[in-house]
XYZ file of C-alpha atoms in Angstrom:
557
model
C 102.301 91.668 67.891
C 104.804 89.614 69.881
C 106.954 92.670 70.478
C 103.958 94.611 71.810
C 103.044 91.825 74.206
C 106.663 91.490 75.324
C 106.905 95.226 75.928
C 103.673 95.159 77.946
C 104.939 92.254 80.021
C 108.406 93.670 80.623
C 107.706 97.415 80.928
C 104.095 98.567 80.967
C 102.551 96.079 83.404
C 105.428 96.131 85.925
C 105.409 99.936 85.891
C 101.671 99.971 86.629
C 101.301 97.122 89.123
C 104.591 97.234 91.040
C 104.237 98.959 94.456
C 105.193 102.612 94.189
C 107.259 104.659 96.684
C 105.305 106.466 99.361
C 104.343 110.082 98.872
C 106.994 112.417 100.352
C 104.494 114.150 102.649
C 103.294 110.865 104.174
C 105.606 110.655 107.164
C 105.855 107.074 108.420
C 108.532 108.035 110.957
C 106.301 107.067 113.875
C 105.777 103.554 112.605
C 109.450 103.207 111.663
C 110.506 104.148 115.203
C 107.934 101.825 116.746
C 109.083 99.061 114.414
C 112.693 99.410 115.549
C 111.631 99.421 119.208
C 109.220 96.447 119.025
C 110.738 94.325 116.298
C 107.406 94.299 114.440
C 107.758 95.046 110.697
C 106.803 98.593 109.713
C 104.091 97.549 107.201
C 102.401 95.516 109.950
C 102.390 98.526 112.271
C 101.028 100.753 109.516
C 98.270 98.216 108.937
C 97.429 98.192 112.641
C 97.510 101.994 112.827
C 95.136 102.258 109.867
C 92.681 99.845 111.485
C 92.940 101.628 114.857
C 92.249 104.962 113.147
C 88.772 103.615 112.568
C 87.945 104.105 116.246
C 88.157 107.945 116.419
C 86.625 108.242 112.952
C 83.684 106.006 113.891
C 83.170 107.963 117.114
C 83.096 111.217 115.138
C 80.574 109.697 112.721
C 78.538 108.445 115.660
C 78.344 111.907 117.238
C 77.556 113.862 114.062
C 75.941 111.557 111.489
C 74.390 108.604 113.323
C 71.069 110.335 113.861
C 67.847 108.718 112.765
C 65.686 111.676 113.745
C 67.721 114.472 112.130
C 66.224 116.356 109.193
C 69.621 117.859 108.312
C 71.908 114.834 108.155
C 70.670 112.532 105.431
C 71.681 109.528 103.375
C 73.834 111.553 100.977
C 75.779 113.195 103.815
C 76.480 109.836 105.458
C 77.674 108.323 102.200
C 79.887 111.372 101.523
C 81.471 110.985 104.951
C 82.337 107.340 104.307
C 83.566 108.121 100.801
C 85.950 110.878 101.928
C 87.188 109.202 105.125
C 87.628 105.870 103.353
C 89.674 107.421 100.557
C 91.862 109.287 103.064
C 92.516 106.141 105.125
C 93.248 104.146 101.996
C 95.635 106.846 100.795
C 97.481 106.766 104.112
C 97.949 103.010 103.842
C 98.539 102.711 100.084
C 99.902 106.134 99.117
C 99.942 106.381 95.298
C 98.862 102.737 95.036
C 95.327 103.822 95.934
C 94.943 104.003 92.164
C 94.448 100.216 92.044
C 91.364 99.857 94.268
C 89.965 103.018 92.673
C 90.460 101.509 89.228
C 88.619 98.285 90.027
C 85.846 100.075 91.908
C 85.103 102.606 89.173
C 85.758 100.008 86.474
C 83.159 97.625 87.933
C 80.574 100.410 88.123
C 81.283 101.412 84.515
C 80.905 97.804 83.348
C 77.502 97.547 85.005
C 76.479 100.984 83.718
C 77.461 100.303 80.108
C 75.822 96.861 80.060
C 72.648 98.354 81.576
C 72.545 100.829 78.672
C 73.650 98.538 75.834
C 72.125 95.211 76.905
C 69.632 95.923 79.714
C 68.164 92.418 79.521
C 71.531 90.711 79.834
C 72.902 91.667 83.243
C 74.698 88.322 83.434
C 77.160 89.849 80.972
C 77.928 92.601 83.495
C 78.445 90.015 86.235
C 80.778 87.933 84.060
C 82.830 90.922 82.953
C 83.031 92.209 86.545
C 84.281 88.833 87.739
C 86.926 88.577 85.016
C 88.005 92.195 85.496
C 88.349 92.091 89.294
C 89.836 88.618 89.571
C 92.155 89.191 86.629
C 93.305 92.525 88.060
C 93.995 90.899 91.429
C 96.024 88.050 89.917
C 98.015 90.481 87.792
C 98.705 92.532 90.921
C 99.997 89.407 92.639
C 102.260 88.629 89.696
C 104.018 91.991 89.690
C 103.753 93.016 93.345
C 104.148 89.788 95.313
C 107.418 88.617 96.834
C 108.363 85.324 98.459
C 107.158 86.621 101.824
C 103.735 87.666 103.104
C 103.197 91.087 101.526
C 101.478 93.959 103.310
C 100.892 96.439 100.520
C 98.065 97.583 98.270
C 97.235 93.966 97.376
C 95.677 93.591 100.844
C 92.925 96.083 100.037
C 92.757 94.769 96.486
C 92.151 91.280 97.863
C 89.236 92.428 100.037
C 87.775 94.669 97.348
C 87.966 91.916 94.732
C 85.304 89.897 96.562
C 83.260 92.991 97.327
C 83.050 94.108 93.709
C 82.485 90.588 92.349
C 79.547 90.284 94.739
C 78.372 93.747 93.668
C 78.289 92.615 90.035
C 76.440 89.391 90.876
C 73.884 91.276 92.970
C 73.298 93.567 89.999
C 72.753 90.501 87.812
C 70.343 88.943 90.314
C 68.356 92.171 90.464
C 67.087 91.796 86.901
C 65.022 88.580 87.078
C 63.969 88.969 90.697
C 63.182 92.668 90.973
C 59.716 92.534 89.432
C 58.776 89.458 91.410
C 59.945 90.988 94.636
C 57.846 94.084 94.006
C 54.756 91.971 93.357
C 55.276 90.074 96.589
C 56.210 93.053 98.703
C 53.324 95.301 97.718
C 50.513 93.321 99.417
C 52.556 92.984 102.582
C 53.244 96.687 102.689
C 49.572 97.457 102.069
C 48.485 95.131 104.830
C 50.863 96.763 107.315
C 49.344 100.158 106.591
C 45.803 98.914 107.227
C 46.546 97.425 110.622
C 47.201 99.836 113.486
C 48.584 97.238 115.875
C 51.364 94.828 114.906
C 50.119 91.597 113.384
C 51.015 88.373 115.209
C 53.571 87.451 112.535
C 55.386 90.802 112.610
C 57.625 90.072 115.612
C 59.100 87.126 113.714
C 61.266 89.496 111.659
C 63.794 90.224 114.433
C 64.073 86.519 115.150
C 65.000 85.851 111.530
C 67.676 88.544 111.671
C 69.010 87.100 114.917
C 69.214 83.597 113.512
C 71.058 84.780 110.397
C 74.119 86.142 112.189
C 76.140 87.488 110.489
C 73.836 89.879 108.621
C 76.359 90.632 105.900
C 74.319 88.921 103.171
C 70.575 88.766 103.662
C 67.785 87.573 101.392
C 67.201 90.955 99.759
C 70.649 91.750 98.377
C 69.745 91.796 94.672
C 70.159 95.254 93.103
C 67.117 96.176 91.051
C 68.795 99.458 90.115
C 72.453 100.314 89.736
C 73.679 102.459 92.665
C 75.299 105.801 91.940
C 79.054 106.001 91.501
C 79.403 107.932 94.773
C 77.493 105.227 96.660
C 79.617 102.537 95.035
C 82.870 104.210 96.074
C 81.558 104.812 99.593
C 80.649 101.126 99.802
C 83.941 99.856 98.371
C 86.032 102.182 100.564
C 83.917 101.860 103.703
C 86.581 103.116 106.146
C 86.110 100.416 108.780
C 86.132 97.419 106.439
C 88.102 98.245 103.269
C 91.386 96.774 104.505
C 90.739 93.664 106.623
C 87.006 93.179 106.126
C 84.409 92.146 107.031
C 82.651 91.469 103.756
C 79.039 92.609 103.396
C 76.563 93.400 100.642
C 75.748 96.778 99.150
C 72.175 96.176 100.302
C 73.309 96.275 103.927
C 75.333 99.430 103.292
C 72.308 101.094 101.686
C 70.073 100.152 104.620
C 72.686 101.553 106.966
C 73.152 104.974 105.376
C 69.381 105.330 104.911
C 68.785 104.320 108.575
C 66.412 101.568 107.414
C 68.666 99.118 109.238
C 67.305 100.330 112.564
C 63.618 99.851 111.679
C 63.412 96.610 113.628
C 60.651 96.153 116.234
C 61.308 94.603 119.611
C 60.031 90.977 119.641
C 56.534 90.498 121.001
C 57.892 87.845 123.367
C 59.812 90.600 125.155
C 57.017 93.155 125.145
C 56.351 94.477 128.610
C 59.559 93.046 130.072
C 61.990 95.246 131.961
C 64.656 94.618 129.317
C 62.332 95.710 126.509
C 61.307 98.852 128.357
C 64.959 99.660 129.033
C 65.854 99.049 125.376
C 63.021 101.296 124.194
C 63.987 104.040 126.636
C 67.757 103.857 126.203
C 68.014 105.266 122.687
C 69.979 108.227 121.415
C 68.830 109.928 118.226
C 66.625 106.943 117.504
C 69.577 104.489 117.667
C 69.571 101.621 120.225
C 72.277 101.696 122.864
C 74.832 99.083 123.877
C 77.242 99.249 120.949
C 79.914 101.080 122.953
C 80.205 98.221 125.424
C 80.412 95.643 122.636
C 83.010 97.685 120.702
C 85.153 98.022 123.854
C 85.083 94.258 124.202
C 86.206 93.903 120.564
C 89.101 96.292 121.110
C 90.526 94.623 124.213
C 89.944 91.101 122.936
C 91.721 91.978 119.696
C 94.631 93.545 121.571
C 94.827 90.407 123.700
C 95.033 88.144 120.648
C 97.622 90.326 118.920
C 99.700 90.549 122.103
C 99.412 86.812 122.639
C 100.463 86.206 119.050
C 103.462 88.504 119.463
C 104.558 86.738 122.647
C 103.976 83.238 121.303
C 105.666 84.248 118.052
C 108.858 84.796 120.023
C 108.696 81.241 121.343
C 107.267 79.545 118.238
C 108.412 81.407 115.099
C 107.565 79.683 111.847
C 111.132 80.038 110.596
C 112.347 77.918 113.529
C 110.687 74.873 111.957
C 113.259 75.082 109.158
C 116.343 75.257 111.370
C 118.757 72.438 112.173
C 118.236 72.954 115.896
C 114.595 71.962 115.506
C 115.560 68.586 114.068
C 117.719 67.860 117.110
C 114.648 67.838 119.346
C 112.686 64.676 120.077
C 109.756 63.771 117.846
C 107.228 64.552 120.597
C 108.779 67.999 121.114
C 108.669 68.722 117.379
C 104.982 67.793 117.179
C 104.212 69.940 120.236
C 106.078 72.976 118.812
C 104.506 72.460 115.365
C 101.029 72.546 116.962
C 101.745 75.755 118.858
C 103.315 77.360 115.794
C 100.141 76.772 113.803
C 98.049 78.284 116.573
C 100.348 81.311 116.784
C 99.973 81.912 113.038
C 96.189 82.150 113.281
C 96.166 84.357 116.395
C 97.151 87.435 114.395
C 94.088 87.017 112.176
C 91.821 86.658 115.202
C 93.347 89.815 116.655
C 93.152 92.095 113.629
C 89.625 90.973 112.680
C 88.339 91.506 116.221
C 89.947 94.944 116.483
C 88.543 95.836 113.065
C 85.055 94.857 114.198
C 85.048 97.593 116.858
C 84.753 100.641 114.523
C 82.042 98.838 112.547
C 80.099 98.393 115.789
C 80.583 102.027 116.819
C 79.343 103.206 113.439
C 76.150 101.172 113.888
C 76.312 99.022 110.748
C 76.499 95.817 112.807
C 73.065 96.296 114.427
C 71.432 92.864 114.448
C 67.997 93.509 115.885
C 66.967 92.389 119.357
C 67.268 89.124 121.215
C 64.306 87.309 122.797
C 64.570 89.521 125.898
C 64.454 92.731 123.869
C 68.139 93.630 124.235
C 69.871 95.205 121.186
C 72.368 92.938 119.440
C 75.548 94.309 117.816
C 77.255 91.159 116.507
C 75.891 91.339 112.966
C 79.287 91.582 111.223
C 81.603 89.758 113.573
C 84.202 87.825 111.648
C 85.175 85.396 114.372
C 83.434 83.741 117.299
C 86.307 83.252 119.778
C 84.526 80.839 122.123
C 83.287 78.546 119.361
C 86.645 78.753 117.600
C 88.804 77.954 120.627
C 86.642 75.024 121.750
C 85.587 73.666 118.352
C 85.373 69.892 118.154
C 84.997 69.723 114.366
C 86.305 71.540 111.313
C 82.711 72.399 110.444
C 82.544 74.425 113.662
C 85.841 76.097 112.725
C 84.451 77.176 109.347
C 81.358 78.662 111.011
C 83.387 80.624 113.583
C 86.542 81.751 111.718
C 86.542 84.364 108.930
C 82.776 84.041 109.027
C 81.776 86.720 106.517
C 84.244 85.579 103.872
C 82.999 82.014 104.280
C 79.435 83.286 103.983
C 80.438 85.212 100.828
C 82.051 82.105 99.328
C 78.978 80.017 100.086
C 76.615 82.508 98.466
C 78.616 83.627 95.438
C 80.697 80.544 94.622
C 79.328 77.369 96.227
C 75.688 77.979 95.297
C 76.675 79.164 91.817
C 78.341 75.796 91.204
C 75.099 73.838 91.517
C 75.366 72.914 87.846
C 78.196 70.536 88.818
C 75.586 68.342 90.513
C 77.928 67.347 93.333
C 78.471 69.105 96.662
C 82.026 67.778 96.967
C 82.927 69.256 93.583
C 81.302 72.549 94.579
C 83.241 72.565 97.858
C 86.450 71.798 95.983
C 85.672 74.670 93.610
C 85.229 77.037 96.557
C 88.538 76.027 98.129
C 90.343 76.336 94.790
C 88.861 79.811 94.306
C 89.893 80.875 97.818
C 93.412 79.515 97.319
C 93.876 81.520 94.113
C 92.217 84.559 95.714
C 94.766 84.531 98.548
C 97.650 84.483 96.096
C 99.668 82.395 93.685
C 101.987 80.881 96.304
C 101.875 77.092 96.477
C 101.501 77.239 100.253
C 97.911 78.473 99.854
C 97.028 75.519 97.618
C 98.783 73.170 100.040
C 96.702 74.577 102.897
C 93.313 74.505 101.184
C 94.000 71.095 99.659
C 94.642 69.752 103.151
C 91.460 71.452 104.352
C 89.393 69.710 101.679
C 90.855 66.308 102.494
C 90.566 66.870 106.236
C 86.900 67.835 105.981
C 86.160 64.817 103.811
C 87.907 62.614 106.368
C 85.957 64.250 109.175
C 82.669 63.695 107.359
C 83.401 60.009 106.911
C 84.687 59.477 110.444
C 81.740 61.343 111.938
C 79.262 59.157 110.073
C 81.063 55.905 110.891
C 82.308 56.470 114.444
C 80.994 59.826 115.678
C 77.294 58.985 115.637
C 77.639 55.609 117.426
C 79.956 57.103 120.048
C 77.628 60.054 120.670
C 74.714 57.634 120.967
C 76.698 55.576 123.479
C 77.514 58.694 125.527
C 73.854 59.750 125.489
C 72.862 56.400 127.037
C 75.196 56.883 129.970
C 74.043 58.502 133.196
C 75.619 60.324 136.113
C 79.392 60.471 136.372
C 79.872 58.025 133.504
C 78.059 60.394 131.136
C 80.100 63.406 132.251
C 83.418 61.569 131.984
C 82.637 59.961 128.612
C 81.462 63.273 127.159
C 84.552 65.094 128.450
C 86.972 62.466 127.120
C 85.335 62.387 123.706
C 85.279 66.200 123.630
C 89.018 66.391 124.340
C 89.780 63.796 121.646
C 87.727 65.547 118.956
C 89.091 68.952 119.993
C 92.671 67.715 119.733
C 92.066 66.117 116.323
C 90.324 69.265 115.036
C 92.965 71.725 116.206
C 95.799 69.463 115.039
C 94.350 69.305 111.518
C 93.787 73.077 111.498
C 97.208 74.083 112.802
C 98.988 71.540 110.614
C 97.479 73.221 107.516
C 98.224 76.720 108.867
C 102.000 76.242 108.636
C 102.138 75.932 104.801
C 99.707 78.865 104.652
C 102.304 80.992 106.438
C 105.458 79.635 104.807
C 103.984 80.145 101.308
C 106.781 78.379 99.398
C 106.477 74.687 98.502
C 110.048 73.758 99.438
C 109.733 75.425 102.855
C 106.332 73.845 103.480
C 107.567 70.351 102.650
C 110.691 70.878 104.745
C 108.561 71.904 107.740
C 106.066 69.049 107.350
C 108.948 66.612 106.932
C 110.258 67.485 110.406
C 107.257 65.707 111.951
C 107.417 62.886 109.407
C 104.333 64.071 107.492
C 102.261 63.116 110.527
C 99.148 65.124 109.613
C 99.042 63.699 106.100
C 99.616 60.099 107.161
C 96.940 60.220 109.869
C 94.433 61.692 107.429
C 95.191 59.091 104.754
C 95.072 56.254 107.301
C 91.607 57.317 108.445
C 90.393 57.661 104.857
C 91.645 54.210 103.882
C 90.184 52.769 107.091
C 86.751 54.059 106.142
C 87.122 52.762 102.575
C 88.226 49.355 103.894
C 85.330 49.158 106.350
C 82.926 50.200 103.595
C 84.068 47.169 101.616
C 84.073 44.557 104.380
C 81.109 46.017 106.298
C 78.832 47.714 103.725
C 76.018 49.768 105.213
C 72.482 48.590 104.638
C 70.331 51.191 102.942
C 67.249 51.763 105.014
C 64.041 53.483 103.978
C 64.764 56.386 106.296
C 68.146 56.970 104.701
C 66.634 56.751 101.244
C 63.976 59.282 102.188
C 66.568 61.637 103.604
């Protein structure tokens, strides 16, 4: 038995999970030449080229398949298009390593299918097996494919697909106990809609709910009463505009999209009769609201701006420079300043690639988010980053709600809320961060980063309750110039503290290795850690010497 396990560990598993050479007919000469000319690594350029390929493909889909009124192009044809184009794009990026995402996709569907046949009343078994299978496969891929650097290979798609298929399995589990109840509740509503010729007063509320729940990646109706077909599952997993860098979204949204149900959203009654509503109703093509092209163009240029800015700043603030002897020869203030900018530069590339990747999703139509109060179509349903809120965030809570939004939403729904049995929100939050750290990879730098995030957010929560509320109340009492100045000063202070905590944690995230991370943090004398600990101990000390009085209002809350 030992010899079999040793042989599997030393020969079988490495042969299966190690990245394979590219197919001979996949000519990466263009990216190799561009890499030599720009200094950008070839895998990074291939990643960018794959994401950019989504633009012409989404335009083609838009012209041929995005037609709500067509009797020829149907749900099956749309799914087939996404299945074929997604597989081709994945094959270009992964070559023979496309076998790994195909294995986990088909494997998850088979698990759900077999459990549905063998134990139809125990879908939780399918969810558990899907979780173990996908997460275990991802970790094994990391073990045999990861290096000491940030790897751009098949594990990127595997990382994204891991969450997608885990969520798929959980949605299938949730569909068993809730499906019958949902049918009982939905039937009267559907009957009532048929009886009334004019919209009921409550009907316009639906678009408002959609608008408030941006992003729309995971709505209230994501449970799968029935197992989707294998073709639908592959089309969902390999959705060509989101299989590589996200965003995450539920199968329910994908199903609504390919069936065109996504676009059955009425214009709010508050906008009825307005010029904007009339223009929105008139400006439709094939039954699809207009405006997505303008939004997608914005995504493209904003993403290019962030990537270009990251490339330029990366020349001035490379992460490796923090480990050099020349960096230590600078003054302490200079080192802190460079460390801050290095952290910001690291995160710019994520802002860029996510924003560029949003564009093809918008062009395809899957991001349709109903109408605003004025009756204008909204196309921000799957945006992964809110640049304005992110750049000017004055708290880490605002950062979480504006950065990698759909993954955070996924983690909240499928991990945080599933840890209710712990009976403590802090433990649930710690469980989420631990899961995300392992999901990113086995490098210590990820655990360093997410551990700092947990401690920073706990510190922020305490400081906000002890100092933030009184200071905000003081600012609110001021008038005129004093109010403006006090608000601006406090805003700058909280912005600086927030960004400093964020960028400080981003450096270990990029360096990956523990020794490199400690060496970098040591160059600024562990400043971020000491400030955080000082604030925590200050709150603990003040809690002892100045205990808060429990009021009835607090107890009620």
